[in-house]
């Protein structure tokens, strides 16, 4: 086989969900990238939803937006951060998407009168998409994460696609199973049985893992490695210990310590072209060495319930704060503040005084909005650095309209369509979509140009004249109020030139008060923090001293 052929690694989960499969995929990818290969990653989600945009963050976690405007799973964000790359909609698929395209082809007579049974047509469509993504990303090694856990009905056809690819090209396809080894409190010892069952479940789909990543609270010891080896019919060297970590960016180094990268390449008949995790190592040392704190409060509402917690709902925001803080040699301390608490009891606002900086991230609807507005007023008056992201920008605009311009009943029309002061209003093209109940994938999505105004804090932070940032919204600052806002010292620092849309505003005479209509958190990388997060955390650190 030639070395120019593409290689594929399927990563699946066993025993339970939430094992950090996305981090495992990202880490394998980063590790192989550091060995001189062009690596990319993609995700398959078993949902019928066509994209993640129609799911509530408490249900599914953050909705990550790619530059070409796909509302995807948060794992795509992890791949981008670890690989320092930008992916597109080609790197994500759901059951819904796959069926939709097969049905569309059937309606177009592309199957030429055949009966279109799920097997092989669904797996074939999956394989077509994998190959297509590998082509557009020019990946030499493509890592494919299959959502859910093995043994579930919903990802069977994806496993079937993986099996078929392996059958066609056994030398080019590998399988990694991420499994879990519980340590029951009463027993105090690590148990391997659920993992043995997971391997068997995978075997019954016709797949045998090349590597087993053993997720557990602790490292795997030798006796257990041997037991798994015998019972799961795998070489002990292919059983990799993957204990919990404090910092997710540690994982590639842990795998490297187990020589996983070399082993994968060896099975593919490849060799490392270079060894280069030095910058990554340095970045991690920096994160560990940072002792001085910087404390950031995030005022949000997607806190609780289900499988997901707040940290899932705002994962990109959290990671962006960390990247910036570590760069500045600070230890980030991030606190969740429930916006609704500020509505119930105004005295709770004084809690905000102890933060070095406050963020109101993206959001939707009226629940918690007044609490966010009160929090913004507090930080504006108390000169606490503030960074408003999307809804956090729109609500800052409402707050300034009410308190500074004295438009007491100012509101976003998202909450009150009949407000006398619609300072935030629906984008014109969105009205028709809403009237037709056309909700899925129809917001202003993806990357747009933003021209920066000379002399602003924003422009200094970016150090450039124009930027491209990613969007996800239906509402927008109403240009009618632009002049009055500017007279009040809330100035427009960035505009989308194609449509004259306001993308950034900043308050003069405040240490740091910036609102952005886009989501800068989607473009922050561990080694390259986003310039605005860097400026915000720098202002926060300066406040703390
Ligand atoms: N709800 C607001 C809008 O649709 C903000 C969206 C967001 O924060 N992502 O414009």
Short mmCIF file of N, CA and C in Angstrom, two decimals, residues 396-408 410 420-424 453 477-492 502 505-508:
data_model
loop_
_atom_site.label_atom_id
_atom_site.label_comp_id
_atom_site.label_asym_id
_atom_site.label_seq_id
_atom_site.Cartn_x
_atom_site.Cartn_y
_atom_site.Cartn_z
N UNK A 396 -26.74 44.64 27.04
CA UNK A 396 -25.98 45.82 27.49
C UNK A 396 -26.51 47.05 26.78
N UNK A 397 -26.88 46.88 25.52
CA UNK A 397 -27.44 47.99 24.75
C UNK A 397 -28.78 48.43 25.37
N UNK A 398 -29.58 47.45 25.72
CA UNK A 398 -30.87 47.75 26.37
C UNK A 398 -30.62 48.48 27.70
N UNK A 399 -29.66 47.99 28.45
CA UNK A 399 -29.38 48.60 29.76
C UNK A 399 -28.96 50.05 29.61
N UNK A 400 -28.06 50.31 28.67
CA UNK A 400 -27.58 51.69 28.48
C UNK A 400 -28.72 52.57 27.96
N UNK A 401 -29.55 52.02 27.09
CA UNK A 401 -30.70 52.78 26.59
C UNK A 401 -31.61 53.20 27.75
N UNK A 402 -31.84 52.26 28.65
CA UNK A 402 -32.75 52.56 29.77
C UNK A 402 -32.13 53.53 30.77
N UNK A 403 -30.90 53.24 31.18
CA UNK A 403 -30.34 53.97 32.31
C UNK A 403 -29.59 55.23 31.90
N UNK A 404 -28.95 55.23 30.74
CA UNK A 404 -28.18 56.41 30.34
C UNK A 404 -29.02 57.31 29.43
N UNK A 405 -29.68 56.71 28.44
CA UNK A 405 -30.48 57.53 27.51
C UNK A 405 -31.88 57.82 28.07
N UNK A 406 -32.21 57.16 29.16
CA UNK A 406 -33.51 57.33 29.84
C UNK A 406 -34.69 56.86 28.98
N UNK A 407 -34.43 55.91 28.08
CA UNK A 407 -35.54 55.27 27.37
C UNK A 407 -36.02 54.13 28.27
N UNK A 408 -36.80 54.49 29.25
CA UNK A 408 -37.11 53.53 30.33
C UNK A 408 -37.67 52.20 29.86
N UNK A 410 -37.08 50.72 27.04
CA UNK A 410 -36.30 50.13 25.94
C UNK A 410 -36.25 48.61 26.13
N UNK A 420 -41.67 50.74 22.89
CA UNK A 420 -41.53 52.04 22.20
C UNK A 420 -40.08 52.31 21.78
N UNK A 421 -39.14 51.61 22.37
CA UNK A 421 -37.72 51.82 22.03
C UNK A 421 -37.08 50.49 21.61
N UNK A 422 -37.30 50.07 20.39
CA UNK A 422 -36.74 48.78 19.95
C UNK A 422 -35.24 48.92 19.61
N UNK A 423 -34.42 49.07 20.63
CA UNK A 423 -32.99 49.28 20.37
C UNK A 423 -32.34 48.04 19.78
N UNK A 424 -32.91 46.88 20.08
CA UNK A 424 -32.49 45.64 19.43
C UNK A 424 -33.70 45.12 18.68
N UNK A 453 -12.96 50.17 13.91
CA UNK A 453 -12.82 51.63 13.89
C UNK A 453 -11.51 52.05 14.54
N UNK A 477 -28.51 45.28 16.69
CA UNK A 477 -28.69 46.67 17.15
C UNK A 477 -29.39 47.47 16.06
N UNK A 478 -30.38 48.23 16.47
CA UNK A 478 -31.17 49.02 15.55
C UNK A 478 -30.38 50.28 15.17
N UNK A 479 -30.03 50.38 13.89
CA UNK A 479 -29.20 51.50 13.42
C UNK A 479 -29.80 52.88 13.68
N UNK A 480 -31.10 52.93 13.87
CA UNK A 480 -31.78 54.20 14.16
C UNK A 480 -31.24 54.87 15.42
N UNK A 481 -30.74 54.06 16.35
CA UNK A 481 -30.31 54.59 17.64
C UNK A 481 -28.80 54.83 17.72
N UNK A 482 -28.13 54.55 16.61
CA UNK A 482 -26.67 54.60 16.60
C UNK A 482 -26.13 55.96 17.10
N UNK A 483 -26.67 57.05 16.55
CA UNK A 483 -26.17 58.38 16.88
C UNK A 483 -26.39 58.70 18.36
N UNK A 484 -27.56 58.39 18.90
CA UNK A 484 -27.79 58.71 20.32
C UNK A 484 -26.89 57.90 21.24
N UNK A 485 -26.68 56.66 20.88
CA UNK A 485 -25.76 55.84 21.69
C UNK A 485 -24.36 56.45 21.66
N UNK A 486 -23.93 56.85 20.49
CA UNK A 486 -22.57 57.39 20.37
C UNK A 486 -22.43 58.68 21.16
N UNK A 487 -23.46 59.50 21.14
CA UNK A 487 -23.40 60.75 21.92
C UNK A 487 -23.28 60.45 23.41
N UNK A 488 -23.84 59.30 23.81
CA UNK A 488 -23.78 58.93 25.23
C UNK A 488 -22.48 58.19 25.57
N UNK A 489 -21.58 58.09 24.59
CA UNK A 489 -20.28 57.47 24.87
C UNK A 489 -20.23 55.96 24.63
N UNK A 490 -21.31 55.42 24.07
CA UNK A 490 -21.33 53.99 23.73
C UNK A 490 -21.09 53.93 22.22
N UNK A 491 -19.83 53.72 21.84
CA UNK A 491 -19.48 53.94 20.44
C UNK A 491 -19.37 52.64 19.63
N UNK A 492 -19.61 52.79 18.36
CA UNK A 492 -19.55 51.64 17.45
C UNK A 492 -18.08 51.42 17.09
N UNK A 502 -24.12 46.68 12.97
CA UNK A 502 -23.22 46.98 14.08
C UNK A 502 -22.77 45.65 14.72
N UNK A 505 -19.64 47.26 20.03
CA UNK A 505 -19.73 48.59 20.63
C UNK A 505 -18.90 48.59 21.91
N UNK A 506 -18.35 49.75 22.23
CA UNK A 506 -17.61 49.83 23.49
C UNK A 506 -17.91 51.13 24.19
N UNK A 507 -17.86 51.08 25.48
CA UNK A 507 -18.19 52.23 26.30
C UNK A 507 -16.92 53.00 26.59
N UNK A 508 -16.98 54.31 26.33
CA UNK A 508 -15.83 55.14 26.67
C UNK A 508 -15.87 55.42 28.17
#
